[in-house]
PDB file of C-alpha atoms in Angstrom:
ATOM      1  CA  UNK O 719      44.356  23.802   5.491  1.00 95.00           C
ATOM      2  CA  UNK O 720      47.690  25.551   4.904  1.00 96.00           C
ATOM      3  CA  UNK O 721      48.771  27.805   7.835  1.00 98.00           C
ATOM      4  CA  UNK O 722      51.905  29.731   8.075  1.00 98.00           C
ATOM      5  CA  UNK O 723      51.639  31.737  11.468  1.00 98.00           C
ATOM      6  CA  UNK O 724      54.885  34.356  11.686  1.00 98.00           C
ATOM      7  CA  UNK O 725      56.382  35.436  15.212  1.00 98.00           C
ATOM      8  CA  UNK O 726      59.101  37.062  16.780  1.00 97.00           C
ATOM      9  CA  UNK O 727      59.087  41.053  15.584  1.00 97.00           C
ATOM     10  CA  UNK O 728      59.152  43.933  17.774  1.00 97.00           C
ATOM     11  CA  UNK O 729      60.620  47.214  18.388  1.00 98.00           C
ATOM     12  CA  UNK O 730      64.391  47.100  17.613  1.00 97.00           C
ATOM     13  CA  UNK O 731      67.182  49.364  17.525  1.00 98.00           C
ATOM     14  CA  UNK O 732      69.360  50.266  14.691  1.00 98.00           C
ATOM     15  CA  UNK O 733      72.597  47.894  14.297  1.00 97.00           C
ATOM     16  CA  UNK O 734      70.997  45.240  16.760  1.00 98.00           C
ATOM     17  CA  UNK O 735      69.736  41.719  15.905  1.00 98.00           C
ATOM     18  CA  UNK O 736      66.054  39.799  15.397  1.00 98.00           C
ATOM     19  CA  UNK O 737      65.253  36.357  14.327  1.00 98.00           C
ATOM     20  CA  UNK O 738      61.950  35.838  12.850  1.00 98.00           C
ATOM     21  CA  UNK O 739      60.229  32.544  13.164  1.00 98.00           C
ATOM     22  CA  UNK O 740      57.272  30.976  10.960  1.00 98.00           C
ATOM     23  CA  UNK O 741      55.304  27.507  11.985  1.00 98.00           C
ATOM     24  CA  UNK O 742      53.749  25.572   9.195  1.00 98.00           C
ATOM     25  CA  UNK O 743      51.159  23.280   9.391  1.00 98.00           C
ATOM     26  CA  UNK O 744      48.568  21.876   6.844  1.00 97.00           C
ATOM     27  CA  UNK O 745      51.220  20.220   4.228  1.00 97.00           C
ATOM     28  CA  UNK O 746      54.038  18.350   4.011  1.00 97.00           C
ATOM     29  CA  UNK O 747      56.699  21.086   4.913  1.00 97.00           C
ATOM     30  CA  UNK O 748      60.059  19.605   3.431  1.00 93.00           C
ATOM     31  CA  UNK O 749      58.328  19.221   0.234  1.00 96.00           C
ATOM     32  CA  UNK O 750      58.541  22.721  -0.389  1.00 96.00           C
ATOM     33  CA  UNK O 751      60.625  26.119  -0.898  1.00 97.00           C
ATOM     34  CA  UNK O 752      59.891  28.632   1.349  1.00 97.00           C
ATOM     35  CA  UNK O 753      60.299  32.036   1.140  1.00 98.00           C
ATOM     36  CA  UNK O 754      60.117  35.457   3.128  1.00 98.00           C
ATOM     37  CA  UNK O 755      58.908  38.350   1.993  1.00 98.00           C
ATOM     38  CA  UNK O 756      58.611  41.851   3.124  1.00 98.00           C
ATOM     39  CA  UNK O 757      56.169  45.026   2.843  1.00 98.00           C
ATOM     40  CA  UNK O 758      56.634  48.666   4.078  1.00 97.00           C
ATOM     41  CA  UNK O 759      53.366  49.583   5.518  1.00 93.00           C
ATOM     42  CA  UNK O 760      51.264  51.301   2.828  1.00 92.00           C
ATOM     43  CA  UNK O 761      53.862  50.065   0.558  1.00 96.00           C
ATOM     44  CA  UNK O 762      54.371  47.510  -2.105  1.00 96.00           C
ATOM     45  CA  UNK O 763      56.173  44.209  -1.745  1.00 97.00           C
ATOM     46  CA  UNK O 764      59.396  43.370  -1.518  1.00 97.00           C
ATOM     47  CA  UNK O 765      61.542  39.424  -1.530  1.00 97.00           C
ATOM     48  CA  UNK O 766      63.960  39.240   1.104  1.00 98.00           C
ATOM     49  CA  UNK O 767      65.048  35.272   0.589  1.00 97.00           C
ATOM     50  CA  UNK O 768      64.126  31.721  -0.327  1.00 97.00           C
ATOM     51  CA  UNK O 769      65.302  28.410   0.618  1.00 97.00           C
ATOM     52  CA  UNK O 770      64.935  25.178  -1.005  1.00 96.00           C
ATOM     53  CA  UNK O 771      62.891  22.006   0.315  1.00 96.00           C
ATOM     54  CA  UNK O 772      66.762  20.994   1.342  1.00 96.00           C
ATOM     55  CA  UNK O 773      68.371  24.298   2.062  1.00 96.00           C
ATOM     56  CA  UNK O 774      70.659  23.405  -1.061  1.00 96.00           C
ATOM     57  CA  UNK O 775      69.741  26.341  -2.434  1.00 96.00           C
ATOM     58  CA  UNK O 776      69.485  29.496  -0.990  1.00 97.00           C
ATOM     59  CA  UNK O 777      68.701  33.420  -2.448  1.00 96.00           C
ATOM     60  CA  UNK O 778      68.564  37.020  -1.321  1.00 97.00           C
ATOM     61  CA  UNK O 779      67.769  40.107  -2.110  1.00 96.00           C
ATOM     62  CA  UNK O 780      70.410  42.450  -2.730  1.00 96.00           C
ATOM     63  CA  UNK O 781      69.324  44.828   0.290  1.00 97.00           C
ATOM     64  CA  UNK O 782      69.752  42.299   2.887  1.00 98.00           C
ATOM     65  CA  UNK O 783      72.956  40.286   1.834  1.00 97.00           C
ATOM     66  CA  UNK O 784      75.157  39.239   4.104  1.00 97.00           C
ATOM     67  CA  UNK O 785      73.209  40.631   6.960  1.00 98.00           C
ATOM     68  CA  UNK O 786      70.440  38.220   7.051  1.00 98.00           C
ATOM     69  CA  UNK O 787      70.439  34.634   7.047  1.00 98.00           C
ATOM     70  CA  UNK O 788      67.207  32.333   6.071  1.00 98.00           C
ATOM     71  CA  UNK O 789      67.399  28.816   7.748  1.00 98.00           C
ATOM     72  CA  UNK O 790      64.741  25.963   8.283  1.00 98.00           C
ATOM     73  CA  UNK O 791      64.234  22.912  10.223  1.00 98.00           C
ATOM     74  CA  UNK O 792      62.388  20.475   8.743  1.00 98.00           C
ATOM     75  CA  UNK O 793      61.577  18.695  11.861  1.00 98.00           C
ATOM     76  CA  UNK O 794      59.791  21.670  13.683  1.00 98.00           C
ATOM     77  CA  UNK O 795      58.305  22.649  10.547  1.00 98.00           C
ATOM     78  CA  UNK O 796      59.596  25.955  10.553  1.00 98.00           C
ATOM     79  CA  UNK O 797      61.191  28.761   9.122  1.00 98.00           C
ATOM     80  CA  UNK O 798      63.572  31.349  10.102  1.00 98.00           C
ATOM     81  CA  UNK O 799      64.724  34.775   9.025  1.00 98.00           C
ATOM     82  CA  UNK O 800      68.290  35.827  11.178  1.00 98.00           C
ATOM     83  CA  UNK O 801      68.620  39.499  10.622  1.00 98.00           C
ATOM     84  CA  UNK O 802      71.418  41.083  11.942  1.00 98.00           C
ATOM     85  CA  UNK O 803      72.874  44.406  11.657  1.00 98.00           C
ATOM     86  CA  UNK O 804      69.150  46.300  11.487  1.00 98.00           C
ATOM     87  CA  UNK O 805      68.557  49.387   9.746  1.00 98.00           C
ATOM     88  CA  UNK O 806      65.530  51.682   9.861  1.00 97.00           C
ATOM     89  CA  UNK O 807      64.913  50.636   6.420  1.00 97.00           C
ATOM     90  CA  UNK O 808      64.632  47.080   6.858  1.00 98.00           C
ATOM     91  CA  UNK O 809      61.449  48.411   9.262  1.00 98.00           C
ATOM     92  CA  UNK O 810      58.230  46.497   7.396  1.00 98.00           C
ATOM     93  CA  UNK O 811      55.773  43.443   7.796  1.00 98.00           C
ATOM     94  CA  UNK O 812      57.788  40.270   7.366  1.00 98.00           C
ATOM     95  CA  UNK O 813      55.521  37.680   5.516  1.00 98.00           C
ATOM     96  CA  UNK O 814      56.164  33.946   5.185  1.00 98.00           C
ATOM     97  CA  UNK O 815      55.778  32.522   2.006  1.00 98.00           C
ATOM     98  CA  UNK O 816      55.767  28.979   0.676  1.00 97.00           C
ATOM     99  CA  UNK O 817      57.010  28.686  -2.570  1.00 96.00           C
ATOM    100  CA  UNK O 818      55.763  25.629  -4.988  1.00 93.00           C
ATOM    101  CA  UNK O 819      58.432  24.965  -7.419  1.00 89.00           C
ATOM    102  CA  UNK O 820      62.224  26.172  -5.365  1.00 89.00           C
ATOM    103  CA  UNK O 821      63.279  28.827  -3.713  1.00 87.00           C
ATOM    104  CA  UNK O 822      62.855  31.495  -6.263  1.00 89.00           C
ATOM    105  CA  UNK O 823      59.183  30.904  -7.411  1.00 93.00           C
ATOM    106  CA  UNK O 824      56.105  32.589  -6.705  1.00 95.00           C
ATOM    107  CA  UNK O 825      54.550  31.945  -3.329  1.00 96.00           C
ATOM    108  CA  UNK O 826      50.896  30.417  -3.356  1.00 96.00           C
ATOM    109  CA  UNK O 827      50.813  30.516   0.506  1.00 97.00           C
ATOM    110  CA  UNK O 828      51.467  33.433   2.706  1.00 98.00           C
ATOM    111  CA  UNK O 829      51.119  34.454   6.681  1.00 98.00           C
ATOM    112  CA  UNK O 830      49.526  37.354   7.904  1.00 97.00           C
ATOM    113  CA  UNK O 831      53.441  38.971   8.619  1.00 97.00           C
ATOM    114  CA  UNK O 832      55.106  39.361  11.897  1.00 98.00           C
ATOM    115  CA  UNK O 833      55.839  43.642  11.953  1.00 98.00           C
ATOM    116  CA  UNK O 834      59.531  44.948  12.291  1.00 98.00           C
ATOM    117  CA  UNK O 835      60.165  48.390  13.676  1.00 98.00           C
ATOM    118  CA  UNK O 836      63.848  49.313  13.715  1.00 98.00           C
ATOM    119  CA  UNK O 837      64.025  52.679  15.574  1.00 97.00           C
ATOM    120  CA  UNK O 838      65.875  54.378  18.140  1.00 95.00           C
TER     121      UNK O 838
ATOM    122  CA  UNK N1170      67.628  42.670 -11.048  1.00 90.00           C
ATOM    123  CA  UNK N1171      64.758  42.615 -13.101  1.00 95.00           C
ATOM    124  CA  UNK N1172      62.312  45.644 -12.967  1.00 97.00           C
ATOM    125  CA  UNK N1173      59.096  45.342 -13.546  1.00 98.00           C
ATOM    126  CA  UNK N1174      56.921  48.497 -13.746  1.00 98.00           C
ATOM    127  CA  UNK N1175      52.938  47.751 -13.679  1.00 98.00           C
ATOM    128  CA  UNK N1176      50.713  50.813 -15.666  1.00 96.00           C
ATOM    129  CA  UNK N1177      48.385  52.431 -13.948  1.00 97.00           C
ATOM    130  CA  UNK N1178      48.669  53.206 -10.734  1.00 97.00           C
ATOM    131  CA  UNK N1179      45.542  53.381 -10.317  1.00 97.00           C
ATOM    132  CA  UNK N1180      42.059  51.915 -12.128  1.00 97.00           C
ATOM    133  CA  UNK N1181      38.592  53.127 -11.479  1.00 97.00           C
ATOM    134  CA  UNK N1182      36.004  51.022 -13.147  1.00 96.00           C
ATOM    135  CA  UNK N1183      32.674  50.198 -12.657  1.00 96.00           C
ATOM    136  CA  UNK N1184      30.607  47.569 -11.670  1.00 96.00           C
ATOM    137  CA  UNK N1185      30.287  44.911 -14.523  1.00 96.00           C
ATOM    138  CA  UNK N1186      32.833  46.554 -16.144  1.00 97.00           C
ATOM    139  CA  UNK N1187      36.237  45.256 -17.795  1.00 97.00           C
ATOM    140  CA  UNK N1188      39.875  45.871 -15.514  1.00 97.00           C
ATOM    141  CA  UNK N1189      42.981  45.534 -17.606  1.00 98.00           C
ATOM    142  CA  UNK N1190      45.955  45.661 -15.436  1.00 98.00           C
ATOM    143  CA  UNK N1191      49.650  46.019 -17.152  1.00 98.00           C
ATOM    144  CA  UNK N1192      52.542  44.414 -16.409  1.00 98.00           C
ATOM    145  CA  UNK N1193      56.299  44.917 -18.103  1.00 98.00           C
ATOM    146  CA  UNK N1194      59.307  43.660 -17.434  1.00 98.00           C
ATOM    147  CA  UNK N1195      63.029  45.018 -18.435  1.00 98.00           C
ATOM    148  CA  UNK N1196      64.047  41.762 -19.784  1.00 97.00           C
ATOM    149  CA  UNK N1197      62.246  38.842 -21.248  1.00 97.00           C
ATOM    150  CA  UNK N1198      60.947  36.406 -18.131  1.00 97.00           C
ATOM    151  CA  UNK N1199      59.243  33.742 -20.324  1.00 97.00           C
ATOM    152  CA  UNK N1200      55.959  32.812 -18.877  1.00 97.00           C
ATOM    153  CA  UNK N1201      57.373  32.858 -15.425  1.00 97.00           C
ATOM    154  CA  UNK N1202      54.926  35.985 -14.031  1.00 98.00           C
ATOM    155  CA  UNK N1203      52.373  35.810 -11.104  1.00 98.00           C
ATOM    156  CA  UNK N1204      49.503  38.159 -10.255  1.00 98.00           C
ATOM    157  CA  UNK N1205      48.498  38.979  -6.935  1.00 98.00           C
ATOM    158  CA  UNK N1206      45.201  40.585  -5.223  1.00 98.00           C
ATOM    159  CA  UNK N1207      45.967  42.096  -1.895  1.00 98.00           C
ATOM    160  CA  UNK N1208      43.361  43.936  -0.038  1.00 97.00           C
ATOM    161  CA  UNK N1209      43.594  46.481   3.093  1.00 95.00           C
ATOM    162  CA  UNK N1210      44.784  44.999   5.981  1.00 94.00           C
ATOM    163  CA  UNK N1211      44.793  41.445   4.708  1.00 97.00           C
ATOM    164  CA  UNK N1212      47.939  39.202   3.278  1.00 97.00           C
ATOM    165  CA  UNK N1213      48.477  38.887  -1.054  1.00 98.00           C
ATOM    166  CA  UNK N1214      46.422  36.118  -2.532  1.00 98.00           C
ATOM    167  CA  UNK N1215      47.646  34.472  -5.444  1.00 98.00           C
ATOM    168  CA  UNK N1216      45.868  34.655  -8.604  1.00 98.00           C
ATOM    169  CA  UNK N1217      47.160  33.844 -11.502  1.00 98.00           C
ATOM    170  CA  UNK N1218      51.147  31.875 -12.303  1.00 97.00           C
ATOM    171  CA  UNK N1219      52.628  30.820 -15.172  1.00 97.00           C
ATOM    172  CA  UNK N1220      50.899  33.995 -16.753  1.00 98.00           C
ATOM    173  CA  UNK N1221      47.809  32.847 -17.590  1.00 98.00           C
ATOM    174  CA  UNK N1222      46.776  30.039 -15.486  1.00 98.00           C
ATOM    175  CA  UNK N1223      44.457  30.665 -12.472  1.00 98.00           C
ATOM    176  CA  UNK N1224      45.453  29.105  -9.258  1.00 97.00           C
ATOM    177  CA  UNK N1225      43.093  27.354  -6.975  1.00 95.00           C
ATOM    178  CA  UNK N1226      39.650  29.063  -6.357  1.00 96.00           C
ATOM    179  CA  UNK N1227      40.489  32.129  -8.240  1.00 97.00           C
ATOM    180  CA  UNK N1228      36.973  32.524 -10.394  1.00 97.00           C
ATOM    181  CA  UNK N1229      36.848  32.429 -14.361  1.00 97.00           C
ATOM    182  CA  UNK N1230      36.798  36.164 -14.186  1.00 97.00           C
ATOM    183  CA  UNK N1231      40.419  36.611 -14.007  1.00 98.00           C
ATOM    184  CA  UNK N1232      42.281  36.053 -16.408  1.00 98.00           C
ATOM    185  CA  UNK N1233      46.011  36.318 -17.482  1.00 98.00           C
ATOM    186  CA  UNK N1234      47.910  36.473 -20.540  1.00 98.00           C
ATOM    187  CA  UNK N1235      51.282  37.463 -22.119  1.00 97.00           C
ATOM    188  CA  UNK N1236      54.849  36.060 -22.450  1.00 97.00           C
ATOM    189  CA  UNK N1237      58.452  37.538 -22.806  1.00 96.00           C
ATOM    190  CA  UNK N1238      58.186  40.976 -21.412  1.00 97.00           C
ATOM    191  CA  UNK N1239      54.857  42.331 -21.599  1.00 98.00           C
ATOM    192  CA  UNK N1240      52.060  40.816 -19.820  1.00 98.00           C
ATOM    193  CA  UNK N1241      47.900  41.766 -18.722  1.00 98.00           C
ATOM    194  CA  UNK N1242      45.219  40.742 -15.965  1.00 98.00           C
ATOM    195  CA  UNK N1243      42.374  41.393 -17.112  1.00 98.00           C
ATOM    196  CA  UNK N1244      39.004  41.313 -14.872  1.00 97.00           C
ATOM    197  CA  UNK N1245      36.339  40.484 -17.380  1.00 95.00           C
ATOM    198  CA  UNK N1246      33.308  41.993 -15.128  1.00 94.00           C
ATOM    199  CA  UNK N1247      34.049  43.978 -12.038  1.00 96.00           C
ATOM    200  CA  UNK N1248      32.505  42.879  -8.664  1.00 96.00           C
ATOM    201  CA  UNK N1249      32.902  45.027  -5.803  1.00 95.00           C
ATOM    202  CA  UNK N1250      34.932  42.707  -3.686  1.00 96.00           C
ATOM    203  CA  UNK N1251      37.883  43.033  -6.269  1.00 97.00           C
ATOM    204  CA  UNK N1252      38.938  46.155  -5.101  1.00 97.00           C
ATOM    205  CA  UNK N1253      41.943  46.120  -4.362  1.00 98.00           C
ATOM    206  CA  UNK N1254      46.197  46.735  -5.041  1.00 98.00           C
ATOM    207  CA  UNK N1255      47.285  44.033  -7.687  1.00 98.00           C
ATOM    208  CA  UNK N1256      50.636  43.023  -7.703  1.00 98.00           C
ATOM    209  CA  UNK N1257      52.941  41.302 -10.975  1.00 98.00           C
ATOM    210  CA  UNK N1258      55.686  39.034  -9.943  1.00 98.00           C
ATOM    211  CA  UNK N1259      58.678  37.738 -12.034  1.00 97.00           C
ATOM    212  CA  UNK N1260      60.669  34.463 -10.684  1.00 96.00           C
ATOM    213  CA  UNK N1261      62.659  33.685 -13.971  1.00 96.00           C
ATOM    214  CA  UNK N1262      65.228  35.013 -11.771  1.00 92.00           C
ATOM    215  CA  UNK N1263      65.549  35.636  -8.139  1.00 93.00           C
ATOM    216  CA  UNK N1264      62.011  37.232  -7.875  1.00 95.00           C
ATOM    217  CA  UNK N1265      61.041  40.731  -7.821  1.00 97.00           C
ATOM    218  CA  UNK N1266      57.378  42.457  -7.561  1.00 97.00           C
ATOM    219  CA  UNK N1267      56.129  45.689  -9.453  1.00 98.00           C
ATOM    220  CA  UNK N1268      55.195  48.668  -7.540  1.00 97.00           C
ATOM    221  CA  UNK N1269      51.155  47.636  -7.694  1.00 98.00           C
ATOM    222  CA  UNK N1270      47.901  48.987  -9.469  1.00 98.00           C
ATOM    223  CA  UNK N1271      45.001  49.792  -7.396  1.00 98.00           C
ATOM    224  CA  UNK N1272      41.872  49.132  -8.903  1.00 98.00           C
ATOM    225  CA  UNK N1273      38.966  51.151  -7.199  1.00 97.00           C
ATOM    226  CA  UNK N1274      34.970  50.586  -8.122  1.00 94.00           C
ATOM    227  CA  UNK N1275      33.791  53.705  -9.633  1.00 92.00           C
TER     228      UNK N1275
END
C-alpha cells in the first residue's frame, strides 16, 4: 500500500525558515517524481514543486521561487520541501504528492498534509 | 502560467441524477488534464488522467472527456458519497489546478 506520511510544520514567524519532510513507503521510491503541493484551508489547491526520480529535473511555482528548495534522498525514501524566507501567505496544508510520469505530472498519490502557519 | 477556470462553482443534483463538471483552459493542454474528488477533511483522490481515462478503482460512473482546451467530468448517476469539491488539473506545463466545483446532493 502506498503511504506518504508528511512532518515537520508548525507555527512560524514571518521571514524565518521550515523544512518539511515526507516518508514513503509501499513502492519503489526512486522510480518516481514527486511532488508537493499546497492548500489554504477552505481553499483550493495550489503546486509548489516537483522533482524528478533523479532530481535532474526540478520545477516551481512562481510564488515560491527562489525561496524554497525541493530535495530528496533516495536512500531514506524521502522528500523534502526547504522553505525559507516565510510569508503569511505561504500559511496552508503542505501535501506530498507522487507524481507517475516526471516532475510536472499529475499526482496519483497524496499524504494527508503537514499544516504551515506563518504568523507573528 | 496556464489558467484554468472550472464552471460552476457549485452543482446541486440529485440522487441518480447526471453531474457535468466543466473544465477550460487558456491555452490548448492536449489530453494532459486530471480530475480530482476531494472531500471535507480528507486528502484529493485522483480520478480521472489523460482526460478520459479512469485511474485505479475509480467506478464506471465517472467519466472524462475532452482535448485541447475544453474538457467535462461527467457523473453518470449521482450517489451520495460523491459529494464533494472536484478539482481539473493541467501538467502540459508546469501544473496548475482550477479553483474547484462543489457538487452537493440535492
Amino acid at each position: 500500500e502506498v503511504q506518504l506520511v508528511e512532518s515537520g510544520g508548525g507555527l512560524v514567524q514571518p521571514g524565518r525558515s521550515l523544512r518539511l519532510s515526507c516518508a514513503a513507503s509501499g513502492f519503489i521510491f526512486d522510480d518516481y517524481a514527486m511532488q508537493w503541493v499546497r492548500q489554504v484551508p477552505g481553499k483550493g489547491l495550489e503546486w509548489v514543486s516537483g522533482i524528478s526520480w533523479n532530481s535532474a529535473t526540478i520545477g516551481y511555482a512562481d510564488s515560491v521561487k527562489g525561496r524554497f528548495t525541493i530535495s530528496r534522498d533516495n536512500a531514506k525514501n524521502s522528500l523534502y520541501l526547504q522553505m525559507n524566507s516565510l510569508r503569511a501567505e505561504d500559511t496552508a496544508l503542505y501535501y506530498c504528492a507522487r507524481a507517475p510520469y516526471g516532475s510536472g505530472s499529475y499526482p496519483d498519490y497524496w499524504g494527508q498534509g503537514t499544516l504551515v502557519t506563518v504568523s507573528s | 502560467d496556464i489558467v484554468m477556470t472550472q464552471s460552476p462553482a457549485t452543482l446541486s443534483v440529485s440522487p441518480g441524477e447526471r453531474a457535468t463538471l466543466s473544465c477550460r483552459a487558456s491555452e490548448s493542454v492536449s489530453s494532459n488534464l486530471a480530475w480530482y474528488q476531494q472531500k471535507p477533511g480528507q486528502a484529493p483522490r485522483l480520478l480521472i488522467y489523460g482526460a478520459s481515462t479512469r485511474a485505479t478503482g475509480i467506478p464506471a460512473r465517472f467519466s472524462g472527456s475532452g482535448s485541447g482546451a475544453e474538457f467535462t467530468l461527467t457523473i453518470s448517476s449521482l450517489q451520495s458519497e460523491d459529494s464533494a469539491v472536484y478539482y481539473c488539473q493541467q501538467y502540459n506545463n508546469w501544473p496548475t489546478f482550477g479553483q474547484g466545483t462543489k457538487v452537493e446532493i440535492k
